[in-house]
Tab-separated table of C-alpha atoms in Angstrom:
chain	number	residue	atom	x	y	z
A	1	UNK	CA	37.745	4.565	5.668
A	2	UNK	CA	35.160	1.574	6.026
A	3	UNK	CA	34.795	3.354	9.527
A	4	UNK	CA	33.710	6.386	8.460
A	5	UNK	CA	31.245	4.819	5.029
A	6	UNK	CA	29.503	2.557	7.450
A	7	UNK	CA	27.527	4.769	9.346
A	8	UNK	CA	27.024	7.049	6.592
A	9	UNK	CA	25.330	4.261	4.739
A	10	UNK	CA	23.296	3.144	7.569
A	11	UNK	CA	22.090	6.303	7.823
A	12	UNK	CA	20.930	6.990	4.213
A	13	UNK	CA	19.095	3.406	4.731
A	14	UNK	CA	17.224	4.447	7.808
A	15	UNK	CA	16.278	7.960	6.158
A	16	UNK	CA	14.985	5.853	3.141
A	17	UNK	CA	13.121	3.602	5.736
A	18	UNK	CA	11.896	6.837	7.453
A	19	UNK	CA	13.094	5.988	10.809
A	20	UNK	CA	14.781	9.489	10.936
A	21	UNK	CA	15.670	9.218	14.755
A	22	UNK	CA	17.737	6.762	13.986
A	23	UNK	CA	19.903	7.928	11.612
A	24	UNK	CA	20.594	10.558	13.612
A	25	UNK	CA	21.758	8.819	16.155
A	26	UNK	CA	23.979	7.197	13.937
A	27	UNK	CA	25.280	10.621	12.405
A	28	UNK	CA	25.705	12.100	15.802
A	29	UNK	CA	28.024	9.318	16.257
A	30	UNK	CA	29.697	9.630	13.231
A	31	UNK	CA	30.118	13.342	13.652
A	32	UNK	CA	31.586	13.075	17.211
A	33	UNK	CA	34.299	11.600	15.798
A	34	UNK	CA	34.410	13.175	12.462
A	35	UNK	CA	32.953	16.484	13.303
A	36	UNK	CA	33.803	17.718	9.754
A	37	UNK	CA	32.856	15.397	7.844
A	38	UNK	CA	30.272	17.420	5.181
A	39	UNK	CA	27.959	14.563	4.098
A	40	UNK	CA	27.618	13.393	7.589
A	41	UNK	CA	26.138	17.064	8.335
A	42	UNK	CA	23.654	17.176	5.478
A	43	UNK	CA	22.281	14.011	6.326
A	44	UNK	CA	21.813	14.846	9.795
A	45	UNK	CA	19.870	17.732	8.378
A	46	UNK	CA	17.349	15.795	6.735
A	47	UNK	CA	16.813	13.082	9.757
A	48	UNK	CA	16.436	16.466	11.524
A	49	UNK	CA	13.975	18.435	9.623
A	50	UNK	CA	12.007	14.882	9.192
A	51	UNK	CA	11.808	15.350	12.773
A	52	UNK	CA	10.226	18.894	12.144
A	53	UNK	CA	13.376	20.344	13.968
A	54	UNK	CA	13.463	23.102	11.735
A	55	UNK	CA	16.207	25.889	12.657
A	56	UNK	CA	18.160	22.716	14.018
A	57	UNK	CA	18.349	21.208	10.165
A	58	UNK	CA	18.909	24.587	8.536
A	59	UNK	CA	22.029	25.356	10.752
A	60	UNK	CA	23.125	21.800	9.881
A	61	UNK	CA	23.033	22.180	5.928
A	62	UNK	CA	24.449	25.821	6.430
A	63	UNK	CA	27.903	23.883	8.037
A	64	UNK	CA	27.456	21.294	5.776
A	65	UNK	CA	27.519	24.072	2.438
A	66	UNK	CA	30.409	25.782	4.479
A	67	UNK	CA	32.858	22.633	4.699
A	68	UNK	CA	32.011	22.021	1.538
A	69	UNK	CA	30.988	24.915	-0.807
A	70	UNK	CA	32.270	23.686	-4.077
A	71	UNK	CA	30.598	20.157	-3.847
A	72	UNK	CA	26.756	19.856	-4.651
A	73	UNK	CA	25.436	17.662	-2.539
A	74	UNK	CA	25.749	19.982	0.193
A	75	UNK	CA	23.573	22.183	-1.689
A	76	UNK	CA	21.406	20.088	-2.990
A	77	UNK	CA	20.290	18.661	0.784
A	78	UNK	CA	20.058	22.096	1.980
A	79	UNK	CA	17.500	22.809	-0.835
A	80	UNK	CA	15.935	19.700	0.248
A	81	UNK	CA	15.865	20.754	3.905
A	82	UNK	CA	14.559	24.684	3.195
A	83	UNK	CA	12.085	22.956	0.778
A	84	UNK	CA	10.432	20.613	3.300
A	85	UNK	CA	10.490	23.521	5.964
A	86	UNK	CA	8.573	25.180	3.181
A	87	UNK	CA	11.021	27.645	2.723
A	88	UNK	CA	10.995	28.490	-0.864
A	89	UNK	CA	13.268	31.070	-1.817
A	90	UNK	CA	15.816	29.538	-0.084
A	91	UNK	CA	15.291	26.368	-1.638
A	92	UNK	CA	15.637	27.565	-5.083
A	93	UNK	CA	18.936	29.007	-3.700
A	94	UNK	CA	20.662	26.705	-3.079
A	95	UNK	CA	18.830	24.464	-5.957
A	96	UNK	CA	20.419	27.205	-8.188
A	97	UNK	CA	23.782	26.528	-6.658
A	98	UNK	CA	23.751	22.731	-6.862
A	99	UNK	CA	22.877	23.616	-10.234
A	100	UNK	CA	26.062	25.720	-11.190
A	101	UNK	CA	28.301	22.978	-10.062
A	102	UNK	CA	26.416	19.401	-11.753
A	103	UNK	CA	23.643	20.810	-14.456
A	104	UNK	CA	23.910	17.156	-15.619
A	105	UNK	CA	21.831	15.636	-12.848
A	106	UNK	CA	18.210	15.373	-12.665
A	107	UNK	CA	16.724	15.094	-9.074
A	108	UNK	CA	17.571	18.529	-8.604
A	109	UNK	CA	15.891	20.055	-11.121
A	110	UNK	CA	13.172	18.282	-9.640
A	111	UNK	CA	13.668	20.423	-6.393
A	112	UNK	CA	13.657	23.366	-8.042
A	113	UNK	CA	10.428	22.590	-9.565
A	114	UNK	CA	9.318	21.625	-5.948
A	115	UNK	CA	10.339	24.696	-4.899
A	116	UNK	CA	8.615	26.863	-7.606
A	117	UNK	CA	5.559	25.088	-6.924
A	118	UNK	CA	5.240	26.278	-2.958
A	119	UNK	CA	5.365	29.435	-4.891
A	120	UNK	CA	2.478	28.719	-7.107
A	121	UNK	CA	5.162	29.654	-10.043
A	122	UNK	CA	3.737	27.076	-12.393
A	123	UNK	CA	5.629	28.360	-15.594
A	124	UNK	CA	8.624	28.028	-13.777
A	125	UNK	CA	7.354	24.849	-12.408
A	126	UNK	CA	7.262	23.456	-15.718
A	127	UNK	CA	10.204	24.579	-17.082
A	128	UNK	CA	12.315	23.277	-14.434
A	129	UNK	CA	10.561	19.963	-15.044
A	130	UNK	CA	11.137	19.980	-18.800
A	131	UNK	CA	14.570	20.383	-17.890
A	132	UNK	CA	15.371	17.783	-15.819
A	133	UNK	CA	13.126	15.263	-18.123
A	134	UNK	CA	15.881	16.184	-21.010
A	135	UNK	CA	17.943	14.492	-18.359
A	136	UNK	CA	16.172	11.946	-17.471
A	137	UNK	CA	13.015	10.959	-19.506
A	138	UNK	CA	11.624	7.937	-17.466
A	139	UNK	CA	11.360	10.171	-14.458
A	140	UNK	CA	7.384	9.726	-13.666
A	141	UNK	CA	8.408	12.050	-10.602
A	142	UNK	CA	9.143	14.742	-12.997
A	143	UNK	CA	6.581	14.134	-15.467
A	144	UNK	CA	3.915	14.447	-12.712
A	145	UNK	CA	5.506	18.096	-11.889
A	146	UNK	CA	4.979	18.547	-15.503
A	147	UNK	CA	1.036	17.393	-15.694
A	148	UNK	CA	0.560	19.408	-12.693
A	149	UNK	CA	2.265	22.783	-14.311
A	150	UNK	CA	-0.232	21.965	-16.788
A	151	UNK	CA	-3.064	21.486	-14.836
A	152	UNK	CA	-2.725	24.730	-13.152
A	153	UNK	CA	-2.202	26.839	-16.021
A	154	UNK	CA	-5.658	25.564	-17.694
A	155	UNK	CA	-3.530	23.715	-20.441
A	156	UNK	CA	-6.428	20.214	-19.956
A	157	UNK	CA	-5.003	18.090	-22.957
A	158	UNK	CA	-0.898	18.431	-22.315
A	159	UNK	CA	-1.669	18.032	-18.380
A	160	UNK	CA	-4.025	14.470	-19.022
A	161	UNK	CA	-1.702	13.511	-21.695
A	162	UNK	CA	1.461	13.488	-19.462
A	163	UNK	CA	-0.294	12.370	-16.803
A	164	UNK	CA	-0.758	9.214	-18.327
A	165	UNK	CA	3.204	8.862	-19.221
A	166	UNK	CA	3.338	9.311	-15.624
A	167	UNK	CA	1.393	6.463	-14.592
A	168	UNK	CA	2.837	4.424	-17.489
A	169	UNK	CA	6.018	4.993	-16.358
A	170	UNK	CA	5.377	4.202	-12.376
A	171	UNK	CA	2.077	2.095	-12.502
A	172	UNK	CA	2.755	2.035	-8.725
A	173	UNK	CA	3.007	5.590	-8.146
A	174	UNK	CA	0.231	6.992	-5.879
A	175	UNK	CA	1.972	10.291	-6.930
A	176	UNK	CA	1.738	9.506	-10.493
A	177	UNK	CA	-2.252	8.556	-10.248
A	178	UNK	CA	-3.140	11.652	-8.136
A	179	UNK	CA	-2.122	14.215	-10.782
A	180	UNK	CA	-3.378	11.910	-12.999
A	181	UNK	CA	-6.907	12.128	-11.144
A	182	UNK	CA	-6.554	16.271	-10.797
A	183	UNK	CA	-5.765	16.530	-14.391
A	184	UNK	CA	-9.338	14.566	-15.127
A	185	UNK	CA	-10.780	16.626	-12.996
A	186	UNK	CA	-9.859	19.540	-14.226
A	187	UNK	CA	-10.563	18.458	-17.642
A	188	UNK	CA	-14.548	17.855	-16.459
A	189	UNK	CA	-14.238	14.204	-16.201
A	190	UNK	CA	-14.699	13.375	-12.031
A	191	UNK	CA	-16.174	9.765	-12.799
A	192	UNK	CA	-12.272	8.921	-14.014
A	193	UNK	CA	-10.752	11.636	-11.375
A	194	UNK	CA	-12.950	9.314	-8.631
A	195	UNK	CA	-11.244	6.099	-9.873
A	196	UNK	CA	-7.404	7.577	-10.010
A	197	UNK	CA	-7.864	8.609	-6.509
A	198	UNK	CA	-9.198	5.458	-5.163
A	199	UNK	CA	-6.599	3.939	-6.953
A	200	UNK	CA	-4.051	6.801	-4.984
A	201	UNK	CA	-5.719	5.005	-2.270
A	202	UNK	CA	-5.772	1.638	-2.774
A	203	UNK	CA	-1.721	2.329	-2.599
A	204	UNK	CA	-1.241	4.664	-0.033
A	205	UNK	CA	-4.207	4.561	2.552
A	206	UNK	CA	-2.968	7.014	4.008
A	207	UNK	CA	-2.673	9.901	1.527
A	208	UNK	CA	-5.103	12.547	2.968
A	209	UNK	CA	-4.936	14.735	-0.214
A	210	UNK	CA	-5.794	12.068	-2.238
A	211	UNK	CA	-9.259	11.202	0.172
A	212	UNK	CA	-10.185	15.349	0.152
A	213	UNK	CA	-9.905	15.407	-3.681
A	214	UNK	CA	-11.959	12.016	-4.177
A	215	UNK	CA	-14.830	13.575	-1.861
A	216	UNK	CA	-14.637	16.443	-4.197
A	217	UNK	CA	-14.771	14.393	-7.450
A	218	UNK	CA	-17.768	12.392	-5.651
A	219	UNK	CA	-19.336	15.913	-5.557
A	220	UNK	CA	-18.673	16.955	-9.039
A	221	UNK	CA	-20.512	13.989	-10.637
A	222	UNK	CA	-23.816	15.512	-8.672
A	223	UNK	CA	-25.088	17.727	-11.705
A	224	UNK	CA	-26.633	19.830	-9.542
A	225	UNK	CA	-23.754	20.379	-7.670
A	226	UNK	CA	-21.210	20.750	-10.063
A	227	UNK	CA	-23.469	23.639	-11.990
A	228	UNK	CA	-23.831	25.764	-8.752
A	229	UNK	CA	-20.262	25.645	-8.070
A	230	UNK	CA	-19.349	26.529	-11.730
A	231	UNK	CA	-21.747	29.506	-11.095
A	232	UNK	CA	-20.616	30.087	-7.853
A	233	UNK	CA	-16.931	30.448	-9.192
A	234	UNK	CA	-17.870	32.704	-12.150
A	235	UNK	CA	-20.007	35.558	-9.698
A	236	UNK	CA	-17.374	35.729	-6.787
A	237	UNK	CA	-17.385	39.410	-6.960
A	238	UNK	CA	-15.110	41.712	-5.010
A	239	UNK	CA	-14.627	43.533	-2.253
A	240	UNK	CA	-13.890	46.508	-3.975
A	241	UNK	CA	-17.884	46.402	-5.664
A	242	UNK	CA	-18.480	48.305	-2.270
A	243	UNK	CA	-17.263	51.643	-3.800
A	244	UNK	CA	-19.460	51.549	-6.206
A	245	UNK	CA	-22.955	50.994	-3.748
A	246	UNK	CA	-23.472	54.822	-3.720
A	247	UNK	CA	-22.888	55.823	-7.158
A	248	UNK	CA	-25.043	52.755	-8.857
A	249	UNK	CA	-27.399	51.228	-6.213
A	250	UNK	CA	-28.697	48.624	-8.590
A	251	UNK	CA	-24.885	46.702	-7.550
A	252	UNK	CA	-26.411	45.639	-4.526
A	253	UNK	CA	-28.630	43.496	-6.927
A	254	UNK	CA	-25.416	42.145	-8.279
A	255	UNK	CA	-24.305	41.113	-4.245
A	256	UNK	CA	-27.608	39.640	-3.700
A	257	UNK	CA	-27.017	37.304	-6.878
A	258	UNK	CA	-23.354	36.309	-6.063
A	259	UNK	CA	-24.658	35.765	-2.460
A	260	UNK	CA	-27.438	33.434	-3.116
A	261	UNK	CA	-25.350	31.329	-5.469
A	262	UNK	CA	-23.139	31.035	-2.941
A	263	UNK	CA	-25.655	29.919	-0.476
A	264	UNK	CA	-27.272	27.521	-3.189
A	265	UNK	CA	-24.383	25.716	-3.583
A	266	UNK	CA	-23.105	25.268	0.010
A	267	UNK	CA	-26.767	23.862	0.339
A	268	UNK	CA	-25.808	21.445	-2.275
A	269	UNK	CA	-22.767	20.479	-0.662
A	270	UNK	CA	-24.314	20.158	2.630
A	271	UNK	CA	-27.223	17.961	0.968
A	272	UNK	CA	-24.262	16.252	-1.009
A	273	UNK	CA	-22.160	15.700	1.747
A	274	UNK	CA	-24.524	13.905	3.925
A	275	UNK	CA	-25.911	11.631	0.970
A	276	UNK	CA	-22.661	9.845	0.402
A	277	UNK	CA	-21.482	10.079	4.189
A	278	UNK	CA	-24.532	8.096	3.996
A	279	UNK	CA	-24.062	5.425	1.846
A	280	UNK	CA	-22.013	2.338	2.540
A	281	UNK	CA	-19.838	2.669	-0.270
A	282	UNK	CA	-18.304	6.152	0.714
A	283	UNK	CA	-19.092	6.579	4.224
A	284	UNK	CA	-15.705	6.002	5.341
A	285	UNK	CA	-14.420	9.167	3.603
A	286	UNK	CA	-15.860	11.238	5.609
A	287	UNK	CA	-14.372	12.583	8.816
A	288	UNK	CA	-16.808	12.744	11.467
A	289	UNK	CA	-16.738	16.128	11.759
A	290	UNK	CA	-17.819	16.470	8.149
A	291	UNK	CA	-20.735	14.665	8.249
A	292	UNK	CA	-21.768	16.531	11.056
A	293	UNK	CA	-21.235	19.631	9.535
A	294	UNK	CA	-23.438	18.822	6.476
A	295	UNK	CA	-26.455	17.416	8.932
A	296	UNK	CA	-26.291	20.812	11.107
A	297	UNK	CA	-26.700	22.512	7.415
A	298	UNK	CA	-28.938	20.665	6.707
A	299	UNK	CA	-31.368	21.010	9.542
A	300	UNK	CA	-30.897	24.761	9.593
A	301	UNK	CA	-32.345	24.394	6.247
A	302	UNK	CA	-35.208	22.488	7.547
A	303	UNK	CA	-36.158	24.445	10.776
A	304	UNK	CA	-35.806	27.639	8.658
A	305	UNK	CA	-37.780	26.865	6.134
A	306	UNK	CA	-40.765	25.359	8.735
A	307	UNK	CA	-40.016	28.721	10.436
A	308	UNK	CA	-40.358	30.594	7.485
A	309	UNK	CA	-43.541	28.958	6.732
A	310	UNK	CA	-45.367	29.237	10.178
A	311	UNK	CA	-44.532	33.111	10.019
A	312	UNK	CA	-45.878	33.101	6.834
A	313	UNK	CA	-49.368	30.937	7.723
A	314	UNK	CA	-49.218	32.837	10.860
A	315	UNK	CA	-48.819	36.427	9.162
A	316	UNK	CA	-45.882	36.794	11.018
A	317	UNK	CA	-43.185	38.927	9.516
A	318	UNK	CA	-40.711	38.528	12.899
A	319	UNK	CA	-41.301	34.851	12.577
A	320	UNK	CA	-40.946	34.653	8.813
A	321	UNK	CA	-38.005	36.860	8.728
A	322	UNK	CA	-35.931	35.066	10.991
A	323	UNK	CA	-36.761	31.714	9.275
A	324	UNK	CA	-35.216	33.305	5.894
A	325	UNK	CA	-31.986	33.725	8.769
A	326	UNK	CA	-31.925	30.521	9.775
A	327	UNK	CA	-31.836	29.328	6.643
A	328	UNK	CA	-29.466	31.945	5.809
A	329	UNK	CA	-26.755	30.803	8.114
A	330	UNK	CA	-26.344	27.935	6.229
A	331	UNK	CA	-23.818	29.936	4.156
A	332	UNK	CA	-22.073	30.918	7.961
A	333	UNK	CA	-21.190	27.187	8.857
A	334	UNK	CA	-20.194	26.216	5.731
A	335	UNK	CA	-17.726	28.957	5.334
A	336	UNK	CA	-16.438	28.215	8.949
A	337	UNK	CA	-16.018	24.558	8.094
A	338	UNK	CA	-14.252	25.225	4.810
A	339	UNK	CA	-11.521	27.414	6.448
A	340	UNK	CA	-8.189	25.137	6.363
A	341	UNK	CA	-6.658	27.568	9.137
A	342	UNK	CA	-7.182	26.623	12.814
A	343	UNK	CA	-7.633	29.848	14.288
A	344	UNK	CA	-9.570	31.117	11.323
A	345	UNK	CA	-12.429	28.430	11.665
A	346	UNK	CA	-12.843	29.242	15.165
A	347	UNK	CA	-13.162	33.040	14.345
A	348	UNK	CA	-15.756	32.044	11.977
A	349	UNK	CA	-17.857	29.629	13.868
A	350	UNK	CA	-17.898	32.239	16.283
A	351	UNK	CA	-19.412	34.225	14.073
A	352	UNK	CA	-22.167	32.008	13.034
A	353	UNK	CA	-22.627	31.568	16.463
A	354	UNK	CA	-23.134	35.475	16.965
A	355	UNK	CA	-25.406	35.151	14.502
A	356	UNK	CA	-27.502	32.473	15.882
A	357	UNK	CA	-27.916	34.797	18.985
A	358	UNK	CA	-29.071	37.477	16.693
A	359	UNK	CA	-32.050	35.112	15.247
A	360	UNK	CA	-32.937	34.551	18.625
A	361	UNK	CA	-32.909	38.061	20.141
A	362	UNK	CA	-34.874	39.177	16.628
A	363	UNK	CA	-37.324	36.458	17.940
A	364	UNK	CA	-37.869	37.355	21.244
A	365	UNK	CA	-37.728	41.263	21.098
A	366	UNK	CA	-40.315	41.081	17.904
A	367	UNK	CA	-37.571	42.907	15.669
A	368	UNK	CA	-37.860	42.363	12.280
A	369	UNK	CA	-35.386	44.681	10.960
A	370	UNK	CA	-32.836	42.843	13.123
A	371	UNK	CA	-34.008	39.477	11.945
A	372	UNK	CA	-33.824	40.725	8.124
A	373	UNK	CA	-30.618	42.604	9.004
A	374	UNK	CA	-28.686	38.962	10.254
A	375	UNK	CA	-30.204	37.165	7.095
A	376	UNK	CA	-28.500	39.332	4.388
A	377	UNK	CA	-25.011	39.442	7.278
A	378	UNK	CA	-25.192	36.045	6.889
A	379	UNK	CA	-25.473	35.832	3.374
A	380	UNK	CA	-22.675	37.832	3.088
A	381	UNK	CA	-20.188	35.538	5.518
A	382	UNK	CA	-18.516	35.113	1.751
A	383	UNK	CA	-16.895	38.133	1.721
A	384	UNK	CA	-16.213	38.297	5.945
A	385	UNK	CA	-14.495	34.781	5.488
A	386	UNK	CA	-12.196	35.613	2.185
A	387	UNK	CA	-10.823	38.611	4.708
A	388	UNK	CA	-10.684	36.119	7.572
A	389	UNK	CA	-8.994	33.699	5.806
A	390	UNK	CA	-6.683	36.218	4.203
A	391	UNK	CA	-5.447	38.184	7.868
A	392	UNK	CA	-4.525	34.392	9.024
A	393	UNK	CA	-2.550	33.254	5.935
A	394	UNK	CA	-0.756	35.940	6.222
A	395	UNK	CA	-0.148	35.285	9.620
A	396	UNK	CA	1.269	31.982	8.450
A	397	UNK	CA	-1.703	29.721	10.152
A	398	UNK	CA	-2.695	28.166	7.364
A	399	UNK	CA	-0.658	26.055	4.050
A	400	UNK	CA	1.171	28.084	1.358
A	401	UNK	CA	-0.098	25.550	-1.032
């Protein structure tokens, strides 16, 4: 019996140490000699699918649910496995089965609030939470689903207010501190969003999340900035606006107006960007790829705008036309930099690229309409991006959530 403990105990050690290879090694040992033993399984599945060996820690928890179906553990590390391979029906599953056989215990109504969340299903998120916080009340792991439910479904006071229970409860949490800093933002208030994520930093360097959503608190106490986007967000307009083009002409006003906001306030983040990639104090949260992203913006701004005033000194329209473009495609990068999925980014800056050419061609054939033509197309990358980035989610290139 001592035999068969040890290396079961070693192994949940070495998961909690995340040194997954390990424990498996350990399990696989274990399991040669044991082969079914059904905790052994289930904790080969998670050193597995820490290992992103997907199908390899599925078919585990599957054999550990089947020598085992009346337990929940087995369950409850499946949901864990389908969860962490982003698998969210199936996590709520088998959540829902773990359930059925120990309501009583709290971690996994956590998981099914995980799993609800990959979903976006932030009622359900929050439920689940308040459910396993009747459980267990000191849970700042739960409480942080909770703030986040909150945060999501516009509900500002309830989401800062348990927030804060969060981080009273685990002071040490960077969890705890980020929702805490997305609930202030959220709430309008990025000068104390900026300090919970340093703080999210200052205890786990690492936490990418946690650097993206201080850059964007950084941005949001920039006045300018933070009016633009608001404007931005409230014009987005719609695809389906097109229909209406022939039977009331005057929507291609509206277009123009969402288009230029659009434009305005990837200027600002461009002019935004390179300010505090800039400074000493913040440089270092900026990738380098960033920072060049907002100086290319920026000097398209520039050369378009000399451009657009040497056609105009010049009387020029070709000249002064395709300095409007220039500046236009402004809106092109930004959208192409913006674009969390791979193979959508590169669609896109090959499409600011295509339109690049098209400035130049306008330029050297003494076209205006194709100059003027390649201003408003880039103007519009808004609405060619949202369908770009739509046809490769779907694909599954980029992050459910």
């Amino acid at each position: 019996m001592v035999k068969t403990a040890d290396p079961v105990q070693r192994a949940r050690a070495l998961l909690e140490m995340r040194r997954p290879a390990e424990a498996e090694r350990e399990l696989r040992g274990l399991l040669a000699e044991e082969p079914q033993h059904a905790a052994g399984h289930a904790l080969l599945a998670l050193a597995l699918v820490e290992q992103h060996r997907v199908d390899e820690a599925v078919a585990e928890s599957h054999e550990a649910v089947r020598l085992a179906p009346d337990t929940w553990f087995p369950h409850y590390i499946a949901g864990q496995v389908h969860n962490r391979a982003r698998r969210p029906d199936e996590a709520i599953a088998a959540a829902r089965a773990a359930l059925a056989l120990s309501p009583e215990w709290a971690p996994i109504w956590e998981l099914l609030a995980r799993a609800h969340l990959l979903k976006g299903e932030w009622p359900l998120v929050a439920g689940a939470a308040r459910q396993g916080l009747a459980l267990e009340p000191e849970s700042s792991d739960l409480m942080s689903l909770l703030s986040l439910a909150h945060t999501r479904l516009g509900q500002a006071r309830e989401a800062g207010d348990t927030a804060a229970r969060a981080v009273a409860l685990a002071p040490e949490s960077a969890t705890a501190h980020l929702v805490y800093g997305r609930a202030a933002l959220a709430s309008g208030d990025p000068r104390t969003a900026a300090d919970a994520f340093r703080e999210v930093l200052r205890l786990d360097p690492g936490y990418g999340q946690a650097r993206d959503l201080l850059v964007t608190a950084l941005k949001e106490r920039n006045p300018l900035y933070r009016g633009l986007s608001r404007l931005r967000g409230r014009f987005l307009g719609g695809w389906r606006l097109l229909f209406l083009l022939p039977a009331l002409p005057p929507v291609i006003m509206v277009f123009v107006l969402i288009a230029l906001l659009h434009w305005a306030a990837w200027v600002a983040e461009a002019v935004t960007v390179l300010r505090l990639a800039r400074a000493k104090a913040t440089s270092l949260l900026f990738e380098g790829s960033e920072s060049r992203v907002a100086l290319a913006s920026c000097g398209l701004l520039g050369a378009g705008a000399a451009t657009l005033v040497a056609g105009i000194v010049l009387g020029n329209d070709v000249v002064g036309t395709a300095g409007a473009a220039v500046m236009a495609l402004v809106t092109a990068v930004q959208e192409a930099a913006h674009t969390g999925s791979p193979r959508g980014r590169a669609v896109l800056y090959g499409w600011a690229a295509l339109l690049g050419v098209a400035v130049v061609v306008s330029v050297a054939s003494g076209a205006w309409p194709v100059a003027l033509l390649t201003a408003y197309t880039a103007l519009a990358t808004i609405w060619i991006a949202a369908g770009v980035r739509r046809v490769f989610r779907t694909l599954g290139d980029a992050r459910t959530y």
